[in-house]
Coordinates of C-alpha atoms and ligand atoms in Angstrom, one line a residue:
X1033 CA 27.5 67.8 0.9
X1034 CA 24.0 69.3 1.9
X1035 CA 23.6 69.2 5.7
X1036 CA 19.9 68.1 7.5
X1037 CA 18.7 71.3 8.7
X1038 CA 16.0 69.7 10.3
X1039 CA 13.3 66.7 10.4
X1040 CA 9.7 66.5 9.5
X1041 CA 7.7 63.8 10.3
X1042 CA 5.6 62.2 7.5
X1043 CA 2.6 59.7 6.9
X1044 CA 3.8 56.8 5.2
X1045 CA 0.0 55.9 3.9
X1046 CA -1.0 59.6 2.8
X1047 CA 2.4 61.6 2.7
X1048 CA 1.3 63.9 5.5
X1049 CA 3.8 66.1 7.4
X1050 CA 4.3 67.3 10.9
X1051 CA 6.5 69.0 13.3
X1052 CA 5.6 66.5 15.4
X1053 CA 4.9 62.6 15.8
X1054 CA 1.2 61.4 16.2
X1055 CA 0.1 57.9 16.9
X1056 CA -2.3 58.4 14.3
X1057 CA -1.9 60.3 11.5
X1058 CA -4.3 63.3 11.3
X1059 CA -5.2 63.4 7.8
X1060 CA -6.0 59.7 6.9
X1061 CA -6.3 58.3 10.6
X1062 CA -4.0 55.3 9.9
X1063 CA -2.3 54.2 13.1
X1064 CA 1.6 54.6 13.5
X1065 CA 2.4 55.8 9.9
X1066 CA 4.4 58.8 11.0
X1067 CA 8.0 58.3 10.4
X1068 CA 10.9 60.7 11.3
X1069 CA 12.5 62.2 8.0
X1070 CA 15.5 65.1 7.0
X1071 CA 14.0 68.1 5.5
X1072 CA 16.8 69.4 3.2
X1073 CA 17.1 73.1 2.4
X1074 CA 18.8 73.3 -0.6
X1075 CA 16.8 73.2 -3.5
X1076 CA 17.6 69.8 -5.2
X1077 CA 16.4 67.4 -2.7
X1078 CA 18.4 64.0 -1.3
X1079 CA 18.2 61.3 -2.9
X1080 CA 17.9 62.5 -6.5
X1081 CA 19.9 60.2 -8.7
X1082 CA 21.7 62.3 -11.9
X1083 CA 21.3 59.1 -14.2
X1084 CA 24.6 59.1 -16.7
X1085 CA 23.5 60.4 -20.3
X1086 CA 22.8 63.5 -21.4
X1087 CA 21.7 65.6 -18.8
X1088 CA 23.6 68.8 -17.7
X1089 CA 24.5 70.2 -15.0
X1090 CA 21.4 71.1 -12.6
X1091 CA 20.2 75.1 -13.6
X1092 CA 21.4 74.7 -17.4
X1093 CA 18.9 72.8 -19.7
X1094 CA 18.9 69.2 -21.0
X1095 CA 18.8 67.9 -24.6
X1096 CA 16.2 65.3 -25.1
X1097 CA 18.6 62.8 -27.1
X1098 CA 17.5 60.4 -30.1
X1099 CA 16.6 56.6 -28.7
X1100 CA 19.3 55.7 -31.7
X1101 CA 22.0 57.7 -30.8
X1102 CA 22.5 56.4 -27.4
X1103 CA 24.7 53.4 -27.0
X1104 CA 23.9 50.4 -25.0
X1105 CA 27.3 48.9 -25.3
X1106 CA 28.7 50.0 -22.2
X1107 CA 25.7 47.9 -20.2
X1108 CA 28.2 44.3 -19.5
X1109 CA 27.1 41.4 -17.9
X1110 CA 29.2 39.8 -15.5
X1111 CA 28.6 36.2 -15.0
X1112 CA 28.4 35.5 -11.1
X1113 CA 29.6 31.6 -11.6
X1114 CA 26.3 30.5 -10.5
X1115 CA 24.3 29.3 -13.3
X1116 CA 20.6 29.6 -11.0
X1117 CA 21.3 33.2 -9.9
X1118 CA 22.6 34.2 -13.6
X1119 CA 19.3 33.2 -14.7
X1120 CA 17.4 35.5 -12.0
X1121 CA 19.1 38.5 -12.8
X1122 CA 18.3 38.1 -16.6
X1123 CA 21.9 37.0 -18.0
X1124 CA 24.3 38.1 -15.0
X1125 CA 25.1 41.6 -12.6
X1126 CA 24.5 44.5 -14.9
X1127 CA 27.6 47.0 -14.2
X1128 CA 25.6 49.5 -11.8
X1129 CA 23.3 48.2 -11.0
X1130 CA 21.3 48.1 -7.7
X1131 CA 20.0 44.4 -6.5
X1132 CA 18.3 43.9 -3.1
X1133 CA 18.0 40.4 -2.0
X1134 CA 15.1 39.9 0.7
X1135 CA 14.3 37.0 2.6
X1136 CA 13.8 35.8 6.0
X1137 CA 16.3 36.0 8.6
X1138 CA 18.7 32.8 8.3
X1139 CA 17.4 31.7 4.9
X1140 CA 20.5 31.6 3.1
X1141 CA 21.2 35.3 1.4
X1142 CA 24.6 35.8 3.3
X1143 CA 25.6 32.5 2.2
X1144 CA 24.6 32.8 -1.4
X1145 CA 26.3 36.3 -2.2
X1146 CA 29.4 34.9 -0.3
X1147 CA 29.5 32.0 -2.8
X1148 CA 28.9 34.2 -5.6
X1149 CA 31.8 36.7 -4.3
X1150 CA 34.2 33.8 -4.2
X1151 CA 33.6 33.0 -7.8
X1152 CA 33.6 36.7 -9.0
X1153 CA 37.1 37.2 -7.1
X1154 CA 38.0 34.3 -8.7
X1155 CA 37.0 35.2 -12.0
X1156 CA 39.7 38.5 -11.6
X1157 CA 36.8 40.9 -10.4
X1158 CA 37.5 43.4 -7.7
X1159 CA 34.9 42.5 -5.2
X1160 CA 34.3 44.0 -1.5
X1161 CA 31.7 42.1 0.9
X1162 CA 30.4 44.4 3.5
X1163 CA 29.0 43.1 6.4
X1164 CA 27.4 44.9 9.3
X1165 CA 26.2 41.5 11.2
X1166 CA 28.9 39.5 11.3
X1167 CA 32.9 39.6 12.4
X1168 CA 35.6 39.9 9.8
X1169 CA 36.6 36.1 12.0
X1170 CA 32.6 35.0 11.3
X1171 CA 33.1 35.7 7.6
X1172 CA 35.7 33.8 6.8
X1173 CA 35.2 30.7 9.0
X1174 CA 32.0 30.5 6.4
X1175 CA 33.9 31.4 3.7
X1176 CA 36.7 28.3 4.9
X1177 CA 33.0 26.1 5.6
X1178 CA 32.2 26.7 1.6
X1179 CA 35.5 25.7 0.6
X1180 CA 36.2 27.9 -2.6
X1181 CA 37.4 31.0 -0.5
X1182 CA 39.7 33.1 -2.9
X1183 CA 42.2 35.1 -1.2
X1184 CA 41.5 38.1 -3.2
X1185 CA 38.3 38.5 -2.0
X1186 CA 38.0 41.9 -0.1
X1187 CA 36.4 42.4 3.8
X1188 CA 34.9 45.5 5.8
X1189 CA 32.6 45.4 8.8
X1190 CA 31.2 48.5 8.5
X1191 CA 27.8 50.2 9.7
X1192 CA 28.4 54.0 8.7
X1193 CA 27.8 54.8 5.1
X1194 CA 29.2 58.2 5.6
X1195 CA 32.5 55.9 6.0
X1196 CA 31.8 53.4 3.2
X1197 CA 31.1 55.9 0.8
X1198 CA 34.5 56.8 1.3
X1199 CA 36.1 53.5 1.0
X1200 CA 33.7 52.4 -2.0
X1201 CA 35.4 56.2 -4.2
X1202 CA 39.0 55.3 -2.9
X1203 CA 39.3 51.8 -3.8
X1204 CA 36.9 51.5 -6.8
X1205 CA 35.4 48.2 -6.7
X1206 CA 33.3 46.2 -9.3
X1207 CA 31.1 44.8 -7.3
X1208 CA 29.5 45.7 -3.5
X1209 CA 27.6 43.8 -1.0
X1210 CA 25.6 45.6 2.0
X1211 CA 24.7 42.7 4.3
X1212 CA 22.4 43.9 5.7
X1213 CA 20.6 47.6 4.9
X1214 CA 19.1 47.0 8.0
X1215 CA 22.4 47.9 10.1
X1216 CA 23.7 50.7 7.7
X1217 CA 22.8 53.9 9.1
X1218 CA 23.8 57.7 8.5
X1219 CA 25.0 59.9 10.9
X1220 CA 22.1 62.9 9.8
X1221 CA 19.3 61.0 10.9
X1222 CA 18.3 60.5 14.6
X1223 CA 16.5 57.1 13.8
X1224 CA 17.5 53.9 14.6
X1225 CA 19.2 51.8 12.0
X1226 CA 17.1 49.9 10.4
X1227 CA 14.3 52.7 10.6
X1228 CA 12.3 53.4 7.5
X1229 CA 14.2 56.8 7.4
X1230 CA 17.4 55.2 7.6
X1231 CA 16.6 52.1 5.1
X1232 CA 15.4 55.0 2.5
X1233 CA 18.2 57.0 2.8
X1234 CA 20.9 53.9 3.1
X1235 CA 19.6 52.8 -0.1
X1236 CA 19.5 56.2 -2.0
X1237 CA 23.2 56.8 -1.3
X1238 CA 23.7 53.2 -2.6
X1239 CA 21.8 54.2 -5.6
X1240 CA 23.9 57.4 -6.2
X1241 CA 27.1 55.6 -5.8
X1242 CA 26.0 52.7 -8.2
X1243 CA 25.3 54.5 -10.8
X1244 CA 27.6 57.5 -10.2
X1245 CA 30.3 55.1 -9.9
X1246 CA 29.6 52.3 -12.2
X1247 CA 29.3 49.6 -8.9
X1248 CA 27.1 46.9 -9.3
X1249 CA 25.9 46.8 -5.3
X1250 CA 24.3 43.8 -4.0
X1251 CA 22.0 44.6 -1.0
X1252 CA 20.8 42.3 1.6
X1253 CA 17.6 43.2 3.2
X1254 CA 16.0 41.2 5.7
X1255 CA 12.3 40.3 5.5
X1256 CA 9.6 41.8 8.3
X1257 CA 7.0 40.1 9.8
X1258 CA 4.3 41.3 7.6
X1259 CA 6.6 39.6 4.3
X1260 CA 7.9 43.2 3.1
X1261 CA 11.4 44.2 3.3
X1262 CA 11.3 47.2 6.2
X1263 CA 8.0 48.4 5.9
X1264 CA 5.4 49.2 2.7
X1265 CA 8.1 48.4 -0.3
X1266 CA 10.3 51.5 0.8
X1267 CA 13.2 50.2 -1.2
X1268 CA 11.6 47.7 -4.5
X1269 CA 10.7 51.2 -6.2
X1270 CA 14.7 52.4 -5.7
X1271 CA 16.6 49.4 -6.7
X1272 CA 17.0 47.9 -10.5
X1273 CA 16.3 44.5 -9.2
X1274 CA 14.3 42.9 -6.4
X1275 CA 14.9 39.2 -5.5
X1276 CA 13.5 37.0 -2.9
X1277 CA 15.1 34.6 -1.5
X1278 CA 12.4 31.9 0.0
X1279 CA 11.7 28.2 1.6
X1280 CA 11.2 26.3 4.4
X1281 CA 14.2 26.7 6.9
X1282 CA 13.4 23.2 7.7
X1283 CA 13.4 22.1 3.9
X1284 CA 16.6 21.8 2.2
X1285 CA 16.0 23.8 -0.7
X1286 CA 15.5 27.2 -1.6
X1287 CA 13.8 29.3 -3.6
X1288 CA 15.2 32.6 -5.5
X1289 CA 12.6 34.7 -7.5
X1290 CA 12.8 37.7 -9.2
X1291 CA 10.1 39.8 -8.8
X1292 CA 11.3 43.1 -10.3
X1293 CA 13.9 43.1 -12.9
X1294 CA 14.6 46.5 -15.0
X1295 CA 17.2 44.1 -17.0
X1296 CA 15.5 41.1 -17.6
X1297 CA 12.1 39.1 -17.1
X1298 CA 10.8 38.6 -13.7
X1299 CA 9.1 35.5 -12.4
X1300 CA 12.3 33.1 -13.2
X1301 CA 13.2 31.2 -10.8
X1302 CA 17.0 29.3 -9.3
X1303 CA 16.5 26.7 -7.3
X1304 CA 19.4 25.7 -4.3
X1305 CA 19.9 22.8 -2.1
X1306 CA 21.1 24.2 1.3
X1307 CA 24.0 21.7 2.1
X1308 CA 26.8 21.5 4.8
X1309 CA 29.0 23.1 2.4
X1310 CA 26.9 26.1 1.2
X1311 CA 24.4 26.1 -1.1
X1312 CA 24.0 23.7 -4.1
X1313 CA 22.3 24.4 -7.3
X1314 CA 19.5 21.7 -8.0
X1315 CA 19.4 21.3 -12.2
X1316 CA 16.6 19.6 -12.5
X1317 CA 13.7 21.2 -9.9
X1318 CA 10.7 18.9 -11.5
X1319 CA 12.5 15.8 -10.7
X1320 CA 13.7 17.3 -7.0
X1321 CA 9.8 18.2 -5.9
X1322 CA 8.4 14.7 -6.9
X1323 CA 10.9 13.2 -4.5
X1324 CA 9.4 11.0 -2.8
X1325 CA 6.0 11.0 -3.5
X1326 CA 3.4 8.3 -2.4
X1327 CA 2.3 5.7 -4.9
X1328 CA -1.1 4.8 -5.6
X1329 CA -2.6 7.5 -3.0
X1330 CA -6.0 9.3 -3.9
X1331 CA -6.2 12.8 -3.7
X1332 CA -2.7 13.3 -5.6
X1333 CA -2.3 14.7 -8.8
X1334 CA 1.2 15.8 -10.6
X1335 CA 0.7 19.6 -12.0
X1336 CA 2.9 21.4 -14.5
X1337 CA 3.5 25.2 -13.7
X1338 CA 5.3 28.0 -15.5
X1339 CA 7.9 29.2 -13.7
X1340 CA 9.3 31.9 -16.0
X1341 CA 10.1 30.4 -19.1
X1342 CA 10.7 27.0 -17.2
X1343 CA 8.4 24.1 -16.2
X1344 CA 8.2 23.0 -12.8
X1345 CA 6.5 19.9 -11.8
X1346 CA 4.6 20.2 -8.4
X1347 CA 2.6 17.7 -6.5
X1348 CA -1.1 18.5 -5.3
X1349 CA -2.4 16.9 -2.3
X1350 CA -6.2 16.9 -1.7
X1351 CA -7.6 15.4 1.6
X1352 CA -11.3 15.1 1.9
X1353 CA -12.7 13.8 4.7
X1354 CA -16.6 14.2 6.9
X1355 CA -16.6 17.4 8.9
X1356 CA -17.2 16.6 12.5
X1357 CA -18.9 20.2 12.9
X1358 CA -21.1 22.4 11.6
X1359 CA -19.0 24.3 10.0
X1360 CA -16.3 22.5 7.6
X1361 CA -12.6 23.1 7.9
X1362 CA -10.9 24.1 5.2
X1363 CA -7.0 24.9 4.8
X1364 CA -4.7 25.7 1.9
X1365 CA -0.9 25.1 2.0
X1366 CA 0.8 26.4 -0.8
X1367 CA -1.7 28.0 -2.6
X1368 CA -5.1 30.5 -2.4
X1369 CA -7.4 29.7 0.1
X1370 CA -10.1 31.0 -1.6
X1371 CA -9.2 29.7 -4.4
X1372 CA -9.5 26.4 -3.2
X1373 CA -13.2 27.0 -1.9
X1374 CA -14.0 28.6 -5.2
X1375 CA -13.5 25.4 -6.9
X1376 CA -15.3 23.3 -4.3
X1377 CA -18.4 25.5 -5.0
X1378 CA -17.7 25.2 -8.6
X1379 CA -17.8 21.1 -8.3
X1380 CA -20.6 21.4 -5.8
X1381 CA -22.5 23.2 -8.8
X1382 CA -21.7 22.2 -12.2
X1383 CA -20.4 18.5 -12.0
X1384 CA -23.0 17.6 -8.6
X1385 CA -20.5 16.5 -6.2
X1386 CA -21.6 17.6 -3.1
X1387 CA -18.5 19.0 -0.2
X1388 CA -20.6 21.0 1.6
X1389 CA -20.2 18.4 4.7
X1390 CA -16.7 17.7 4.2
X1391 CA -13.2 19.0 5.4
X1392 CA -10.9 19.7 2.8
X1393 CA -7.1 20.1 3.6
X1394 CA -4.8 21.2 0.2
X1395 CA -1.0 21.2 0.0
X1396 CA 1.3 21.4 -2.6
X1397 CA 4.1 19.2 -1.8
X1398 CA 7.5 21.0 -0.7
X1399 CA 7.0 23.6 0.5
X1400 CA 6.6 25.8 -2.4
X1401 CA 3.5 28.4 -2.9
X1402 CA 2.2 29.0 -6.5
X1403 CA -0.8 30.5 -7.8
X1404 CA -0.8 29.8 -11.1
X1405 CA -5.1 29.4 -13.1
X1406 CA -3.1 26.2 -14.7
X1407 CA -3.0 24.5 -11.2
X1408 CA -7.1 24.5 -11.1
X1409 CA -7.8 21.3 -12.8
X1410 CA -5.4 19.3 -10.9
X1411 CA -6.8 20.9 -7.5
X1412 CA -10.3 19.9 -9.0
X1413 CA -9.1 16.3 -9.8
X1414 CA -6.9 16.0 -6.7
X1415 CA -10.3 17.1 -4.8
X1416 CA -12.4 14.8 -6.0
X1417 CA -10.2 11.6 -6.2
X1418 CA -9.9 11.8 -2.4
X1419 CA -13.8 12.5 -2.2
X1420 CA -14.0 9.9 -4.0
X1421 CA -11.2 7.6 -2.3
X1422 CA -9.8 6.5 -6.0
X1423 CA -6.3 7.5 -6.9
X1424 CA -5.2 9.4 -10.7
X1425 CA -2.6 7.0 -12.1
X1426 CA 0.9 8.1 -10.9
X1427 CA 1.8 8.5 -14.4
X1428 CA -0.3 11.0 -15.4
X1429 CA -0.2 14.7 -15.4
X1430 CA -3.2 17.6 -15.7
X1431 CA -3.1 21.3 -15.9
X1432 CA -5.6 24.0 -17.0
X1433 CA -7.6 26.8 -15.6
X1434 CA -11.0 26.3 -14.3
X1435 CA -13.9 28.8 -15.1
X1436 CA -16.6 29.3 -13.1
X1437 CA -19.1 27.6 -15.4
X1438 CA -17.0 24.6 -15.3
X1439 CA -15.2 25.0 -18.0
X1440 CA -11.8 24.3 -18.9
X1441 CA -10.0 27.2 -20.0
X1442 CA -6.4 27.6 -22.1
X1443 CA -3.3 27.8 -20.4
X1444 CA -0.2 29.6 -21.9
X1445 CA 3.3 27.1 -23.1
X1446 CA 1.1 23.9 -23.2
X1447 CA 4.0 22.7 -25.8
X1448 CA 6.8 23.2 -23.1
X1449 CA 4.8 22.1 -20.3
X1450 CA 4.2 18.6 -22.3
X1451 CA 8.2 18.0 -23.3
X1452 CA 8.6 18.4 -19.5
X1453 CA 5.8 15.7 -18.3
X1454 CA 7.6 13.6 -21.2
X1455 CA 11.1 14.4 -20.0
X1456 CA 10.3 12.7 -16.6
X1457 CA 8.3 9.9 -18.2
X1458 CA 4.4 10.7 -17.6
X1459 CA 2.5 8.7 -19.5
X1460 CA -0.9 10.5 -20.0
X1461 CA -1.5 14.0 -19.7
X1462 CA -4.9 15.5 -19.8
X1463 CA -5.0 19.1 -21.0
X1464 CA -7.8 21.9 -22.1
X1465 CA -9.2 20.8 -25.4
X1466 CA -8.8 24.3 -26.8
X1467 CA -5.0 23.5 -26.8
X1468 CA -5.3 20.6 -28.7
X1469 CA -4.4 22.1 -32.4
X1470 CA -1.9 23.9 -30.8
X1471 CA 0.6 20.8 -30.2
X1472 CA 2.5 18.2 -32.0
X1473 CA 1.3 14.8 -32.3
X1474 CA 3.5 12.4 -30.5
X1475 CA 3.9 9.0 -29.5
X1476 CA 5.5 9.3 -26.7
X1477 CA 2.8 10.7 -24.3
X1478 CA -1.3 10.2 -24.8
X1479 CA -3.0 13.6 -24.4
X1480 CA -6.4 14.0 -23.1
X1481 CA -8.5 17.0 -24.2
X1482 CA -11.6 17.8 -21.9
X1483 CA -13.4 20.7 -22.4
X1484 CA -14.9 20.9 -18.7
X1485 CA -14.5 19.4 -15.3
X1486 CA -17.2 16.4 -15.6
X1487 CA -15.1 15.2 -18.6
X1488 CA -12.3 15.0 -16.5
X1489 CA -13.3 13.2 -13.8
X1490 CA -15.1 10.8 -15.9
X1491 CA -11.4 10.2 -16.9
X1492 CA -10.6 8.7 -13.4
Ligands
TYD1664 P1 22.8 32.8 6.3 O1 23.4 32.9 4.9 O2 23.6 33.2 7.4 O3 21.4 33.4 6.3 P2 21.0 34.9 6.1 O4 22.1 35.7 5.7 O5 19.9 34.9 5.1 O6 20.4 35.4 7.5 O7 22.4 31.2 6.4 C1 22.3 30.6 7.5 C2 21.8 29.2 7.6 O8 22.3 28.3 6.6 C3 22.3 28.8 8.9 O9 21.1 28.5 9.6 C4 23.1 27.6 8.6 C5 22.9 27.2 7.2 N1 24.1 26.8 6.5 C6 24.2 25.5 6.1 O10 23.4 24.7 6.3 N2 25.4 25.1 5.4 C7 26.4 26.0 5.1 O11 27.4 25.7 4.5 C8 26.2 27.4 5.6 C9 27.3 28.4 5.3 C10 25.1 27.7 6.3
MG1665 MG1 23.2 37.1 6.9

């Protein structure tokens, strides 16, 4: 194996390099950038993953090789027993592949990928759960606290990947988890664990052995401050699949995403309830964030979003009230700020009702944060029925993007997002005319068409 001869220092903004640290970088002035990495001096450099097909050795030359000549069989899906996180990664684990699973500190991750360990051991796979954070004892007191602990299900607590590397081409498993990146280290680099050095080259080792030893590795990586896992997306470009696992720690459920998926869609969404027993899938997610939702209020308004391929019924809540200042307040829970003052100038303008004077306080009921154009008419409608103080029938359901003109725009799925308002017994739905001839007639729910915002709050 190559040895570090020595470090560098580079810019993580402009890719500079330096003998020595700097506060600020010389060359694009960005403060504390620099970061400590190996210089290598053989010529291939660390890190460079030899991809299984039909490259040579390095020195002799490869054969490009015909897109119908190579075979995809060998690319298996494992199921991981949880229908939610199935869906995420596209279908189940792709034999090796790479998945990192961000999220804050305490959301759930360790939990999750011990549940789906259980069920993979269960299911006859070899599986090995590596945890840098918590005792072998820790482990499996949570592992008894979820109650479907299988006995074949293999422990390390290791930190060194010089050692795991070992373990991982002795016993062969099918499936890894790192928990966390953050406290792997390698012995070459000076930096702490959990250094951008040492994240980078944790995770490029991980890469190599994935794909050199046909491991599907899960890796855990906790969340900074500043919402990126261990600085500016060091490892989302490395790894096959990025998921986030988000929600309110004080809310029950949580939220995995996929926002990076080189084996399936992105943007699909599993839904858990965090219960005493470990995580809990919720099946229905529209009927879960309606829970509880005031009757008869003004300023509400149901909204269906695209979630991936599935609907998801969210709740807006508008609050209008007279400013006490000069200067309105304005806040946005859940959604774009600026969004939200966008279309108050955009009400103020084309359909006369006047907010200048007012606060306006948005939320979209638990907890979750979505920024889909279709959410704009039921932000204008939730707006202006609390401006108004009169409430949008709790049976009825709006969606559609909002154009600066006032217009309302098409949104995408308007046939799926309707068998969803009907599944959960809406009663009205009011909906961008231009969709109109795109959807079946049915008795079961009356649809609106209004071609701009004044039509739709003459509705109300
Ligand atoms: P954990 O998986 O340790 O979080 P992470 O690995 O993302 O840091 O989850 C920890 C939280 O979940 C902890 O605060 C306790 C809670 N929890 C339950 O509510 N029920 C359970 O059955 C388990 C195992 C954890
Ligand atoms: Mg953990």
């Amino acid at each position: 194996m190559a040895k570090a001869k020595t470090t560098a220092f580079f810019c993580k903004e402009c890719g500079y390099e330096s003998a020595k640290w700097f506060g600020q970088c010389p060359a694009c002035k960005e403060w504390n950038t620099l970061v400590e990495e190996p210089v290598y001096s053989d010529k291939q450099p660390k890190g460079v993953v030899r991809m299984t097909g039909n490259t040579k050795k390095a020195g002799s030359h490869a054969n490009p090789t015909r897109l119908s000549e190579i075979s995809t069989e060998d690319k298996n899906r494992m199921s991981t027993g949880i229908k939610e996180l199935d869906r995420v990664l596209g279908g189940g684990v792709v034999e090796g592949s790479l998945v990192l699973v961000g999220g804050d500190p305490g959301i759930g991750k360790s939990t999750l990928l011990l549940q789906m360990c259980n069920h993979m051991a269960a299911a006859g796979k070899k599986v090995l759960y590596i945890s840098g954070e918590e005792s072998l004892k820790q482990i499996k007191l949570r592992a008894e606290r979820l109650q479907e602990s299988n006995d074949k299900l293999l422990l390390l607590c290791e930190t060194s990947l010089d050692t795991i590397e070992q373990v991982l081409k002795e016993e062969k498993p099918e499936i890894v988890i790192i928990d966390s990146i953050q406290t792997m280290y390698r012995e070459e680099i000076s930096s702490a664990p959990g250094s951008v050095s040492q994240v980078r080259e944790s995770t490029s080792v991980l890469m190599q052995l994935a794909k050199g030893l046909n491991i599907s590795i899960f890796i855990v990586g906790h969340v900074t401050k500043e919402g990126v896992v261990a600085g500016p997306r060091v490892l989302e470009h490395m790894v096959d699949t990025v998921l986030y696992f988000e929600g309110d720690r004080n809310a029950a459920y949580r939220i995995l995403r996929g926002v990076k998926n080189r084996f399936g869609s992105t943007n699909e969404i599993g839904v858990f309830e965090m219960m005493d027993k470990g995580l809990e899938e919720v099946e229905n997610p529209s009927e879960y964030m309606l829970n509880g939702r005031a009757e008869g209020a003004s300023g509400s308004v149901v909204v269906c979003l695209m979630e991936g391929t599935r609907p998801l019924l969210v709740e807006i809540q508008a609050l209008v009230c007279d400013s006490n200042f000069g200067l309105p307040r304005r806040t946005a829970a859940g959604t774009d700020y600026n969004r939200v003052n966008l279309l108050m100038a955009v009400l103020e303008k084309r359909a006369g009702i006047h907010m200048s004077s007012s606060d306006a306080y948005v939320n979209i009921a638990g907890g979750l944060k979505v920024n889909e154009p279709a959410l704009d008419l039921g932000l204008v409608m939730a707006l202006v029925s609390s401006f108004k103080n009169r409430a949008v029938s709790d049976k009825t359901i709006i969606f559609g993007e909002v154009g600066l003109a006032g217009e309302v725009r098409a949104v995408s799925q308007v046939q799926v997002r309707i068998n969803e308002a009907v599944k959960l017994g809406f009663e009205t739905c009011i909906i961008p005319d231009v969709c109109m001839k795109n959807i079946k007639k049915t008795d079961k729910i009356n649809i609106i068409g209004v071609r701009n915002i004044s039509d739709a709050i003459k509705l109300i």
